[in-house]
Every structure is written in C-alpha cells, then in structure tokens.
PDB file of C-alpha atoms in Angstrom:
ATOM      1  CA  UNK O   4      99.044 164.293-231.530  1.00 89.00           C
ATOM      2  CA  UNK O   5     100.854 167.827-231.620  1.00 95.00           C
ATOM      3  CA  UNK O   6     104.542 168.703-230.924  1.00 97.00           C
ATOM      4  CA  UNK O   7     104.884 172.181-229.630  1.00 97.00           C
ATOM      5  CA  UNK O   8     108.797 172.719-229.890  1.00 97.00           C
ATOM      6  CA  UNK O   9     108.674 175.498-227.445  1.00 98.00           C
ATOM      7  CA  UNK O  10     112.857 176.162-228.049  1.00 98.00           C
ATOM      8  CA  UNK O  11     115.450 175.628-230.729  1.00 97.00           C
ATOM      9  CA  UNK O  12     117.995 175.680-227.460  1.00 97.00           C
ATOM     10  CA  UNK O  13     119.464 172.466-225.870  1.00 97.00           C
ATOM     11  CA  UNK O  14     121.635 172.031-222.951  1.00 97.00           C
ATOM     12  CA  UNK O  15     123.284 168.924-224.864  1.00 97.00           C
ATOM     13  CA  UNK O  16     125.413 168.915-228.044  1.00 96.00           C
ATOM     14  CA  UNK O  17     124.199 165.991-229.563  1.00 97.00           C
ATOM     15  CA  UNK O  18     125.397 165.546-233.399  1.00 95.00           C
ATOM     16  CA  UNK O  19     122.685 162.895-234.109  1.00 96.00           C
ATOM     17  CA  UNK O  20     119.704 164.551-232.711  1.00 97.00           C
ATOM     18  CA  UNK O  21     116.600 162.909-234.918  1.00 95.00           C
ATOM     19  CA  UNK O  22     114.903 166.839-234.585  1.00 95.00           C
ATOM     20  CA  UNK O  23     118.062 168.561-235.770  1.00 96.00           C
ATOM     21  CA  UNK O  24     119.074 170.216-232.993  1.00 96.00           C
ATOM     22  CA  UNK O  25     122.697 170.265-234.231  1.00 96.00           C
ATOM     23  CA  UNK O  26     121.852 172.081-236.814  1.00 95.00           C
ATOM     24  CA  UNK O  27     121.471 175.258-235.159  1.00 95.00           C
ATOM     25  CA  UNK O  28     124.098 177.866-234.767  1.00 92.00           C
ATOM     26  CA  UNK O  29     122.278 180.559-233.088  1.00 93.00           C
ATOM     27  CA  UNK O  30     119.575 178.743-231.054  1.00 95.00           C
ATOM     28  CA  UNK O  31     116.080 180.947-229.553  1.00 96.00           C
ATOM     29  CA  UNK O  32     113.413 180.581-227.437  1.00 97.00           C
ATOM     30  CA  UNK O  33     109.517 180.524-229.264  1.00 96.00           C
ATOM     31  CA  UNK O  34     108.218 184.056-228.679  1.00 96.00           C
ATOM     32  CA  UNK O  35     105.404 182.973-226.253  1.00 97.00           C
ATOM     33  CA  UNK O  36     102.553 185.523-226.912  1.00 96.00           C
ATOM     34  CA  UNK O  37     102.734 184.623-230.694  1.00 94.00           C
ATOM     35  CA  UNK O  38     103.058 180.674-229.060  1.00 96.00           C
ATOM     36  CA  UNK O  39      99.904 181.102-227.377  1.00 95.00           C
ATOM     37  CA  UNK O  40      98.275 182.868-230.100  1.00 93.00           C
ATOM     38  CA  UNK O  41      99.021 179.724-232.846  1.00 93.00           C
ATOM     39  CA  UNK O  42      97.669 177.655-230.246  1.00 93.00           C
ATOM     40  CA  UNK O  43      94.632 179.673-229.583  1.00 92.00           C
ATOM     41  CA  UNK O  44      93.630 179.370-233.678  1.00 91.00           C
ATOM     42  CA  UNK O  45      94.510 176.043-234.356  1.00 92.00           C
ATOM     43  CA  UNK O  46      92.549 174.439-231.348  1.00 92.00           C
ATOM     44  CA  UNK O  47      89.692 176.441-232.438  1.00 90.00           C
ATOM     45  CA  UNK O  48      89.356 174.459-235.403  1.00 90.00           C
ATOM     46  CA  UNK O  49      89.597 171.030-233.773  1.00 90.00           C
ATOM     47  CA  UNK O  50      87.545 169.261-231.977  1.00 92.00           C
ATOM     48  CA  UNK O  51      89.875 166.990-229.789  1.00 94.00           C
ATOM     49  CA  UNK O  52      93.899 166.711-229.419  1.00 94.00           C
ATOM     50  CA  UNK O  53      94.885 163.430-227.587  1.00 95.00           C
ATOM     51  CA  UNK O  54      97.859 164.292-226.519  1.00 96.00           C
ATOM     52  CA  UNK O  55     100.160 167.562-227.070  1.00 97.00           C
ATOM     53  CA  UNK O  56     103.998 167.020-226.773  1.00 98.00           C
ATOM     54  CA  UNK O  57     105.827 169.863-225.215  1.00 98.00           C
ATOM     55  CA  UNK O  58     109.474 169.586-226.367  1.00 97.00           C
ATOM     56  CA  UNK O  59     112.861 171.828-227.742  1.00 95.00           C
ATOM     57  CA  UNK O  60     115.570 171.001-227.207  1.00 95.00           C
ATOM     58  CA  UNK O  61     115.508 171.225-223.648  1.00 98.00           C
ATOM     59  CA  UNK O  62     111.926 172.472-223.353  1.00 98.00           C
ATOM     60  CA  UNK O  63     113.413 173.668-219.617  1.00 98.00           C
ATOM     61  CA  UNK O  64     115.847 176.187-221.367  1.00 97.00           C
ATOM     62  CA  UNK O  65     112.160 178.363-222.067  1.00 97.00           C
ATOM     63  CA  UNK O  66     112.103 180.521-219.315  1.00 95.00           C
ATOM     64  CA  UNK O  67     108.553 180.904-219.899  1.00 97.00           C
ATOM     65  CA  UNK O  68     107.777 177.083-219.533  1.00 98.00           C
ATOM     66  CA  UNK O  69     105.570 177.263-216.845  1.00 98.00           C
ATOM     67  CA  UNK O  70     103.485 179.885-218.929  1.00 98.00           C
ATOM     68  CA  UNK O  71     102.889 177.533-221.834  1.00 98.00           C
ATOM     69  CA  UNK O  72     101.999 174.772-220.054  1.00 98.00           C
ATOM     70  CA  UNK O  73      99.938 176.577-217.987  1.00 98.00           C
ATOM     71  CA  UNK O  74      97.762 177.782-220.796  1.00 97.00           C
ATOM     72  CA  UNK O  75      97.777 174.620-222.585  1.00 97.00           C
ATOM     73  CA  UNK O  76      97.058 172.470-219.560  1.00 97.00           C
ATOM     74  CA  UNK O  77      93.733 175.038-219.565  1.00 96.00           C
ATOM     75  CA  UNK O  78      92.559 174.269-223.303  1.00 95.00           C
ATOM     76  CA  UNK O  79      89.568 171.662-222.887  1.00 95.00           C
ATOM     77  CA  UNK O  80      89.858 169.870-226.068  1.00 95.00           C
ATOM     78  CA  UNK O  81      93.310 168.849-224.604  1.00 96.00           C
ATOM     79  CA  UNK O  82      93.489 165.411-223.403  1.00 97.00           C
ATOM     80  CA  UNK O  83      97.117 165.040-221.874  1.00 98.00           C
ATOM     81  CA  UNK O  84     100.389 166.881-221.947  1.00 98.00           C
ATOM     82  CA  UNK O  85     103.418 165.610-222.348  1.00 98.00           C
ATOM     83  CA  UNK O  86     106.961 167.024-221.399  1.00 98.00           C
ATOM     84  CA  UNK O  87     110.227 165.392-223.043  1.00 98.00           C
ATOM     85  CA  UNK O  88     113.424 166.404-221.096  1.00 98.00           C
ATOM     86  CA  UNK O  89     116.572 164.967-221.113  1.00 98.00           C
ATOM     87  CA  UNK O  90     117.125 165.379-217.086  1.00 98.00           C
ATOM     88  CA  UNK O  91     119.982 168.169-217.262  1.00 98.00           C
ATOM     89  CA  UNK O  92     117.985 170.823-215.949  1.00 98.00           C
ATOM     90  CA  UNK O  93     115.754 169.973-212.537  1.00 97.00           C
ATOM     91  CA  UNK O  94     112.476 172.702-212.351  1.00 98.00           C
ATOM     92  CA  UNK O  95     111.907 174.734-209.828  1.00 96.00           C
ATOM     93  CA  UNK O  96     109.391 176.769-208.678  1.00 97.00           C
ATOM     94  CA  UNK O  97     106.979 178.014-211.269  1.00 97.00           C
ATOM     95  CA  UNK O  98     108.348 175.618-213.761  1.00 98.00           C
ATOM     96  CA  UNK O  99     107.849 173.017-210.894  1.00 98.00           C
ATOM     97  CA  UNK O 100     104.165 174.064-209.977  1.00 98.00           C
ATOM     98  CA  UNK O 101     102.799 173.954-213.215  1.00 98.00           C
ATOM     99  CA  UNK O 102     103.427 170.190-213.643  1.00 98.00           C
ATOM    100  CA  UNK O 103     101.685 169.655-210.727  1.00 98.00           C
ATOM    101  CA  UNK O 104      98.153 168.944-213.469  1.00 98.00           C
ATOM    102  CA  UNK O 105      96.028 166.083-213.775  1.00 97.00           C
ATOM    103  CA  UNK O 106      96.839 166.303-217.770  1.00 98.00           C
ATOM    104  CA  UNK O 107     100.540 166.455-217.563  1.00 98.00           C
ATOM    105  CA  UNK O 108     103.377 163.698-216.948  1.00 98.00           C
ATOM    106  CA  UNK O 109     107.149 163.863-218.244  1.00 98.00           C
ATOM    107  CA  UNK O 110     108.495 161.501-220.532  1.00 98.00           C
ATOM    108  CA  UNK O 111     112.406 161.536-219.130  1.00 98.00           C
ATOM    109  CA  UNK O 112     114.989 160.195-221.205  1.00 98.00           C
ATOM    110  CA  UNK O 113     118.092 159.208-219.391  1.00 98.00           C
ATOM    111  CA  UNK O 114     121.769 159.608-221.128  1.00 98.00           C
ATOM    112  CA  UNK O 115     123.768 158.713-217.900  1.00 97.00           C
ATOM    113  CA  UNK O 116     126.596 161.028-217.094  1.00 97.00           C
ATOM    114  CA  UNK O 117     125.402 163.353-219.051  1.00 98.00           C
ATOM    115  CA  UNK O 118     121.500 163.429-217.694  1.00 98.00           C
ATOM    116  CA  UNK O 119     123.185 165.505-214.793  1.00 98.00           C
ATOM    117  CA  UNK O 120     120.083 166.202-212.954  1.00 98.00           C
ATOM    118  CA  UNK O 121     117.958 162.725-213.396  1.00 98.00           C
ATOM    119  CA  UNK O 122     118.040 161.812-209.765  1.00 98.00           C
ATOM    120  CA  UNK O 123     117.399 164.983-208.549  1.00 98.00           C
ATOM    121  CA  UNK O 124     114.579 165.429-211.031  1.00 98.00           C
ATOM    122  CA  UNK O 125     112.744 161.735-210.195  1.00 98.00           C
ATOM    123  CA  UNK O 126     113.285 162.284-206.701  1.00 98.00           C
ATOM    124  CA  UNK O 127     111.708 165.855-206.765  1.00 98.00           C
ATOM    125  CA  UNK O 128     108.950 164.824-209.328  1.00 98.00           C
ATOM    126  CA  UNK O 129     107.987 162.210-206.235  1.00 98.00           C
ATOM    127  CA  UNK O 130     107.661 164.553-203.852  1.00 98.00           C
ATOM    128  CA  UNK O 131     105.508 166.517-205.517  1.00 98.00           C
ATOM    129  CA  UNK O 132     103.081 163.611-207.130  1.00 98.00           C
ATOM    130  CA  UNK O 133     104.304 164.382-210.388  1.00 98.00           C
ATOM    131  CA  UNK O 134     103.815 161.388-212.888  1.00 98.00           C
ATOM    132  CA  UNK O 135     106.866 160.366-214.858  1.00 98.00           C
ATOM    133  CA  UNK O 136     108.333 157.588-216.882  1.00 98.00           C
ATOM    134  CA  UNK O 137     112.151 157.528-216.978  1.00 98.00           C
ATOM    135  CA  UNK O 138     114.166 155.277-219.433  1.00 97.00           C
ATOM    136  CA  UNK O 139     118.043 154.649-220.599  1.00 97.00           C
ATOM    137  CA  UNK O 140     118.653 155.651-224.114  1.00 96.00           C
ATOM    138  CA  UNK O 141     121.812 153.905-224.942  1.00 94.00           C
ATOM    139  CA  UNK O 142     121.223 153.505-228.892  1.00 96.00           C
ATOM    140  CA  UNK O 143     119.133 155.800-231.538  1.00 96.00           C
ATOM    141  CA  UNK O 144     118.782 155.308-235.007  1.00 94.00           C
ATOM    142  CA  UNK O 145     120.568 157.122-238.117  1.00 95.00           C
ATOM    143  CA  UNK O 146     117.746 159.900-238.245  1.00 94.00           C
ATOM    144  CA  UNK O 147     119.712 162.930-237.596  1.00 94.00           C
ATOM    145  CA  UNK O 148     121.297 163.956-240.966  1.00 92.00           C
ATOM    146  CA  UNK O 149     119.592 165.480-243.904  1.00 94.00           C
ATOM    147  CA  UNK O 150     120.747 164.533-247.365  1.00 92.00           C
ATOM    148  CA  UNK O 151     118.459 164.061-250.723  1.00 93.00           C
ATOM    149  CA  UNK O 152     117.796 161.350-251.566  1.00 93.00           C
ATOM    150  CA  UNK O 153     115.985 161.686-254.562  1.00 94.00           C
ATOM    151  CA  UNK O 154     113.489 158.510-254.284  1.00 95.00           C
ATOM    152  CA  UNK O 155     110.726 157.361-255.802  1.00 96.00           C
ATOM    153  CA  UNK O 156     107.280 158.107-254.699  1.00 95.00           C
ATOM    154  CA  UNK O 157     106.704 154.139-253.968  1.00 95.00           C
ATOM    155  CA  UNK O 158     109.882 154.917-251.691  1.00 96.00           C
ATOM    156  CA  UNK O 159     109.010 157.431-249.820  1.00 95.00           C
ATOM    157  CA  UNK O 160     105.728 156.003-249.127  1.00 94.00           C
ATOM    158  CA  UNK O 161     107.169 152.989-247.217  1.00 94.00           C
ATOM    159  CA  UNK O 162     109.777 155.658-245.264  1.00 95.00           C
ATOM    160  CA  UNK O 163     106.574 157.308-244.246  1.00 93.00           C
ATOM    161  CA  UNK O 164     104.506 154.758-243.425  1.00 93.00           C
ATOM    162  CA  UNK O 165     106.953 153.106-240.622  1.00 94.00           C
ATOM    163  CA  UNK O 166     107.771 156.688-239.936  1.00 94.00           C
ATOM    164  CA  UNK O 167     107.181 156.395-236.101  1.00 92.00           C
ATOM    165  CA  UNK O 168     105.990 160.102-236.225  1.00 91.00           C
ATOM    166  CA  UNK O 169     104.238 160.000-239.187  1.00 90.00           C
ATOM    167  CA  UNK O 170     100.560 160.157-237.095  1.00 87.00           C
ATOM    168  CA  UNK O 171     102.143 163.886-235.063  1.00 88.00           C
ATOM    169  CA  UNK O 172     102.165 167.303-236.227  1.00 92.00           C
ATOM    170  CA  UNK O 173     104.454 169.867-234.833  1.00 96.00           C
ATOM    171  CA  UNK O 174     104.231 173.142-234.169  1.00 96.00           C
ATOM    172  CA  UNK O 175     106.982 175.757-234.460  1.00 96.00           C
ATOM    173  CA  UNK O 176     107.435 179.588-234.713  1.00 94.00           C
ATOM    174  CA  UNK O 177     103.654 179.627-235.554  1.00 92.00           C
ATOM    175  CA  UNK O 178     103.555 177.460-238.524  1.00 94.00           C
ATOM    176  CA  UNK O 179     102.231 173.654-238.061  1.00 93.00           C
ATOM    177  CA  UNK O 180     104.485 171.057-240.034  1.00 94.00           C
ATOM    178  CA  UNK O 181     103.870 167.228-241.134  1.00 91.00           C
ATOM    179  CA  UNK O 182     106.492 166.163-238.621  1.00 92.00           C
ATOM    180  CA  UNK O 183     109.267 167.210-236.430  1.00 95.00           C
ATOM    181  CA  UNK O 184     112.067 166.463-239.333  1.00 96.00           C
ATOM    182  CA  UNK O 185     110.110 168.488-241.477  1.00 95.00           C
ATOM    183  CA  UNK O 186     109.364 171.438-239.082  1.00 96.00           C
ATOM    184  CA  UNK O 187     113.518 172.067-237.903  1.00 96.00           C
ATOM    185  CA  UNK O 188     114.477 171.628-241.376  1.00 95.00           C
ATOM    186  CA  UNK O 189     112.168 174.169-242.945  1.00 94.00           C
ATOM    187  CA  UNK O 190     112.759 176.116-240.062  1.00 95.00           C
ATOM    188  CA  UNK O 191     116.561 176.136-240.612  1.00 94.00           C
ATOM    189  CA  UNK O 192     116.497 176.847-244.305  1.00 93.00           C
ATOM    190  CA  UNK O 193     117.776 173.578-245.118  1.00 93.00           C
ATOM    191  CA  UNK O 194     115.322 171.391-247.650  1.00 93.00           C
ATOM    192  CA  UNK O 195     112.727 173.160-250.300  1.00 91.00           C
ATOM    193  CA  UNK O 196     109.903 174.775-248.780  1.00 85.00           C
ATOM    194  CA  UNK O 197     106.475 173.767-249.831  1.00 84.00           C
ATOM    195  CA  UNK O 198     102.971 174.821-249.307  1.00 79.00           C
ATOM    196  CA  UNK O 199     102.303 171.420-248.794  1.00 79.00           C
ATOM    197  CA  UNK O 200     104.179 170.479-245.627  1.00 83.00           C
ATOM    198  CA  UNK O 201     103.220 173.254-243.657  1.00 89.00           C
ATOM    199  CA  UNK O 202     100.070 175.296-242.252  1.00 89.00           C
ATOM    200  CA  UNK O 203     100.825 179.228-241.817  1.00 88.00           C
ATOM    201  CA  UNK O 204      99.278 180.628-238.940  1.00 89.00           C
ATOM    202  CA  UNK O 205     101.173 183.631-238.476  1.00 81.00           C
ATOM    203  CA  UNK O 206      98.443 185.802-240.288  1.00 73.00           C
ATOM    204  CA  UNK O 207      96.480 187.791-237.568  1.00 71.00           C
ATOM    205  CA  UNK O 208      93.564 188.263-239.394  1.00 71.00           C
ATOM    206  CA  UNK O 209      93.256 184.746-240.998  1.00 74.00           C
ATOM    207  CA  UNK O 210      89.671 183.606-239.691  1.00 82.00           C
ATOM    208  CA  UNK O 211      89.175 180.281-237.951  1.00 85.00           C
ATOM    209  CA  UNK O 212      86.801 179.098-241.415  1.00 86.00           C
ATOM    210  CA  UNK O 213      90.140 179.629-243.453  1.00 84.00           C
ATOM    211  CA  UNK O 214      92.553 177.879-241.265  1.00 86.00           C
ATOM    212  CA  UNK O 215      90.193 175.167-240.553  1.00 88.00           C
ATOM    213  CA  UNK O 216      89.268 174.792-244.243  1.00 88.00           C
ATOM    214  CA  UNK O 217      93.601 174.889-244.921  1.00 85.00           C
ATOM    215  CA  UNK O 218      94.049 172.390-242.038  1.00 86.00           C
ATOM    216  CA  UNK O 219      91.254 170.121-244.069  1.00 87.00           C
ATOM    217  CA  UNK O 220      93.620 170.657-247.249  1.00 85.00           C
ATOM    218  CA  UNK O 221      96.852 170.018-245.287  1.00 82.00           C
ATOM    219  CA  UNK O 222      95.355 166.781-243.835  1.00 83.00           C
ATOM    220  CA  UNK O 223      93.992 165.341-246.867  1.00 84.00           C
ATOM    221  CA  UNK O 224      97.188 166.010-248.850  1.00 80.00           C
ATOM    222  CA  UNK O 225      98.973 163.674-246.108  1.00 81.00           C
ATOM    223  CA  UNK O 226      96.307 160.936-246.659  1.00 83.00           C
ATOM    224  CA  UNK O 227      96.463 161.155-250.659  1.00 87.00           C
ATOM    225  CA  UNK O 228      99.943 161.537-250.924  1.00 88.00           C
ATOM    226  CA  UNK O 229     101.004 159.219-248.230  1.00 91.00           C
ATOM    227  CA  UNK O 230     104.192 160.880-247.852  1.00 92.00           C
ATOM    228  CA  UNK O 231     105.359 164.580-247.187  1.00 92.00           C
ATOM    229  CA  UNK O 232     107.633 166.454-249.231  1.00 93.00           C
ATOM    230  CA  UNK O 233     110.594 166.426-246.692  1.00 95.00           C
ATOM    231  CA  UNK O 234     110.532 162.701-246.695  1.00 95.00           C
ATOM    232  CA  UNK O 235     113.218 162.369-249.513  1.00 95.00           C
ATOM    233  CA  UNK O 236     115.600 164.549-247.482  1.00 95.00           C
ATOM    234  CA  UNK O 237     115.109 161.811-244.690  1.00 96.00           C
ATOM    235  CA  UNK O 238     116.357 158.855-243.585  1.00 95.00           C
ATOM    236  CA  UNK O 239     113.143 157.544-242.267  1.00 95.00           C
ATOM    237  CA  UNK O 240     113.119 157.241-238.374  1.00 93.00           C
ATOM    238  CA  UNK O 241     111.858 153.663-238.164  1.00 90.00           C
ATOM    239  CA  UNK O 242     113.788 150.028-237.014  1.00 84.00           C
ATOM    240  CA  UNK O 243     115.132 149.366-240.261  1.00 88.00           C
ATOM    241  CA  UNK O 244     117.048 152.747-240.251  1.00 91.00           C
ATOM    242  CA  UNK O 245     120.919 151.745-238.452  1.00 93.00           C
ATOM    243  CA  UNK O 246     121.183 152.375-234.948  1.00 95.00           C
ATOM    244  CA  UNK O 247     124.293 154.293-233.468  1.00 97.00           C
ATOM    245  CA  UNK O 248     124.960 155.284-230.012  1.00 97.00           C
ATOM    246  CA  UNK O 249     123.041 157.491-228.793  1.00 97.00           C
ATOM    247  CA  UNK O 250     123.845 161.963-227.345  1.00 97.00           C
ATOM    248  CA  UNK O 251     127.247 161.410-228.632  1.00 97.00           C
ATOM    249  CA  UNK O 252     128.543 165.205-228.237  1.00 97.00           C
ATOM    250  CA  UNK O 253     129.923 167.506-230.655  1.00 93.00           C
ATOM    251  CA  UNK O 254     131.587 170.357-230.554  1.00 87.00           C
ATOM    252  CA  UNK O 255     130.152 172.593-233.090  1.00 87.00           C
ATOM    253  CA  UNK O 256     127.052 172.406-235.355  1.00 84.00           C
ATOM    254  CA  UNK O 257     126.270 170.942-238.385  1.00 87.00           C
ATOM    255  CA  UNK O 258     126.010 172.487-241.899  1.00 84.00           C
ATOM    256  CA  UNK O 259     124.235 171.354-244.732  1.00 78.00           C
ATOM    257  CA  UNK O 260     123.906 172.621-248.540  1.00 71.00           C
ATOM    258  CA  UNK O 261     121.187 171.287-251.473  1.00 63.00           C
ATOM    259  CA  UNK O 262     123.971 169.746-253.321  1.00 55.00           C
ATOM    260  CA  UNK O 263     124.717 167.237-250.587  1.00 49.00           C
ATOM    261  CA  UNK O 264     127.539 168.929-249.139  1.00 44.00           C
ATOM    262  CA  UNK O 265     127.055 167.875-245.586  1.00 38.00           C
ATOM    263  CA  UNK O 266     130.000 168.387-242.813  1.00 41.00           C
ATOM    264  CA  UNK O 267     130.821 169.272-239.645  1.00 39.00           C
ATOM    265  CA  UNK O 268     131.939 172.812-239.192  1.00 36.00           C
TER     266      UNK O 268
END
C-alpha cells in the first residue's frame, strides 16, 4: 500500500490529528508535475501496488485533485485507489468526474457537525455510481503528538509491529517514507532525519536501476530492523495506545522542540 499525501492543507483544525496536521503553520499544496514525476519512477520499479491511498489533509483542498487521480487511476500496476475525506468539502465537476473509475472508491469519515458536507457528498456520490463507505468517528487514539521517547529496540519493535500502518508507505514532496508519522514529521523538521526512513526521489537523473536497487535497501532495512527510526518519537497508533475524542478543534498549531518542549502556541 502507498499514501500519496497530495496536501499539507486541511479544512479542519484538529489538535490530535494521528498525520500531524496540526503541526503545520503555513500549510501547501504538493507541486503536481514533480507529484506525477515521483510517481512515474517509483512505479517503474514495482511490479504491483494493491492499493494507493490518496489523502492530505483534505485531499479536496488540491485544486489539482482531479489531475492526480486521473493519472494514477491510468498506471496499470495500480490495483485500487482510495480517497480519505473528511466530508467538508463536496466535489464538483472535474474533481467529481474523475471518481467516476472502476479503481477508485472514497473512504468518508464522518465527524458530525463538523463533516458539513457528508450528506451532500453521499447523496451526490449516489447519483453518480460512485462507491463509498461512510463511518462515525467519535473516538481516536493518542497518536497525534510527537515526543522522544527514548526506548529500547525490543520496544519499539512491539510499537511497530501493532503499528496499524506499519505494512504502508507514504509519499510526500517526492520523497517515500516508512509511514505517514514518519513522512509529516520529517517533513516538518521535527524528529532526526535519517537515510534510513526515507527514499529520495527528487533527483532527475537518478535511473530506475538505482532507485529500484535503494527501494530494495529501504525495504530490507524495515524487515531487519523491524522498526523505523521515527518510531521512538511515536506513540504507536495501535488499541493499546488511549483513546480520546476524536477532531476536537484548536485554534492554532502545535510546536514541538528535540528537548521535549511540546505546547500549544
């Protein structure tokens, strides 16, 4: 399975968010032709995806949605695409059409009051023969704050292995990551940043033999090691991990420092 986080932007505030949404003060779009580009190497040097996950933040907020999915919808060693929204923002026209694929269905996550458009979104999505699943998110669990926690190796093994993302790889700003935790908070500055949690693919003239031979590396590394390097800045994301309620809104982001200095700005 691949992520593609397609936006740092949400249209919800939420100060829990598991991919660290929170954390961002100044929010941006993925700059599609580079997008498209990543994409275009890394499924060159694999055989088969199962399933790629098109996600933000609000993957909506992307004004050039309908592109992405377009192209990816178009890869043949794609098997399905998935789109996670959180039903504030109901697509229209081009960003309507292009869901309109054998390969894609949205995964809708409803937050009640706040999940302004979910009726008008289920409702248009059956009108046009769009598959969907809807469902009420009224709990999460503690996995949206970042702090080290300076375990053992045994540790973080067992955080990783009920890790329920721990079989996904995401892809953001042209650089594929170990897991969504791992990609925002290497994206954001925010934990160490290792060679070992993360595939570059930002090189234009990096040949498909290299990245394929690098993706080999990366892949192996997660068997051997069990565990990635941003695990011990995590609180797992499992069912042992508390639950709290869930999309509770804040008004400003989150800040966080490597000597465990966390707050709310």
């Amino acid at each position: 399975h691949i992520d593609i986080s397609i936006t740092e932007k949400c249209s919800m505030k939420c100060k829990d968010c598991a991919n660290l949404m929170q954390y961002y003060p100044n929010a941006k779009n993925s700059d599609t032709d580079q997008l498209i580009e990543s994409l275009k190497k890394l499924l060159n040097t694999i055989h088969h995806v199962n399933e790629v996950r098109v996600l933000g933040g609000e993957p909506f907020m992307n004004k050039d949605f309908h592109k992405i999915v377009k192209f990816v919808c178009e890869l043949d060693n794609i098997g399905s695409v998935i789109i996670y929204s959180n039903a504030t923002i109901a697509p229209k026209k081009e960003n309507l059409e292009c869901l309109k694929h054998d390969k894609v269905k949205v995964d809708i996550t409803n937050y009640g009051e706040l999940s302004k458009n979910h009726e008008n979104m289920i409702n248009s999505f059956k009108d046009n023969s769009i598959p969907f699943t809807t469902q009420r998110a009224k709990y999460w669990t503690d996995s949206g704050t970042i702090e080290f926690k300076n375990r053992k190796d045994s540790d973080n093994v067992n955080v990783f292995k009920n890790c329920c993302v721990n079989d996904t790889y995401t892809l953001l700003n042209n650089k594929l990551y170990g897991c969504p935790f791992a990609a925002h908070a290497h994206n954001l500055n925010l934990i160490p940043k290792t060679s070992e949690d993360v595939i570059n693919l930002d090189d234009k003239d990096v040949s498909d033999k290299k990245i394929k031979t690098e993706l080999n590396k990366f892949l192996n590394r997660k068997r051997e090691k069990k565990f990635l390097s941003a695990c011990n800045y995590c609180a797992g994301r499992d069912n042992t991990v508390k639950k709290i309620p869930a999309a509770i809104q804040a008004k400003t982001h989150k800040t966080f420092n490597l000597n465990q200095d966390l707050k709310e700005e």
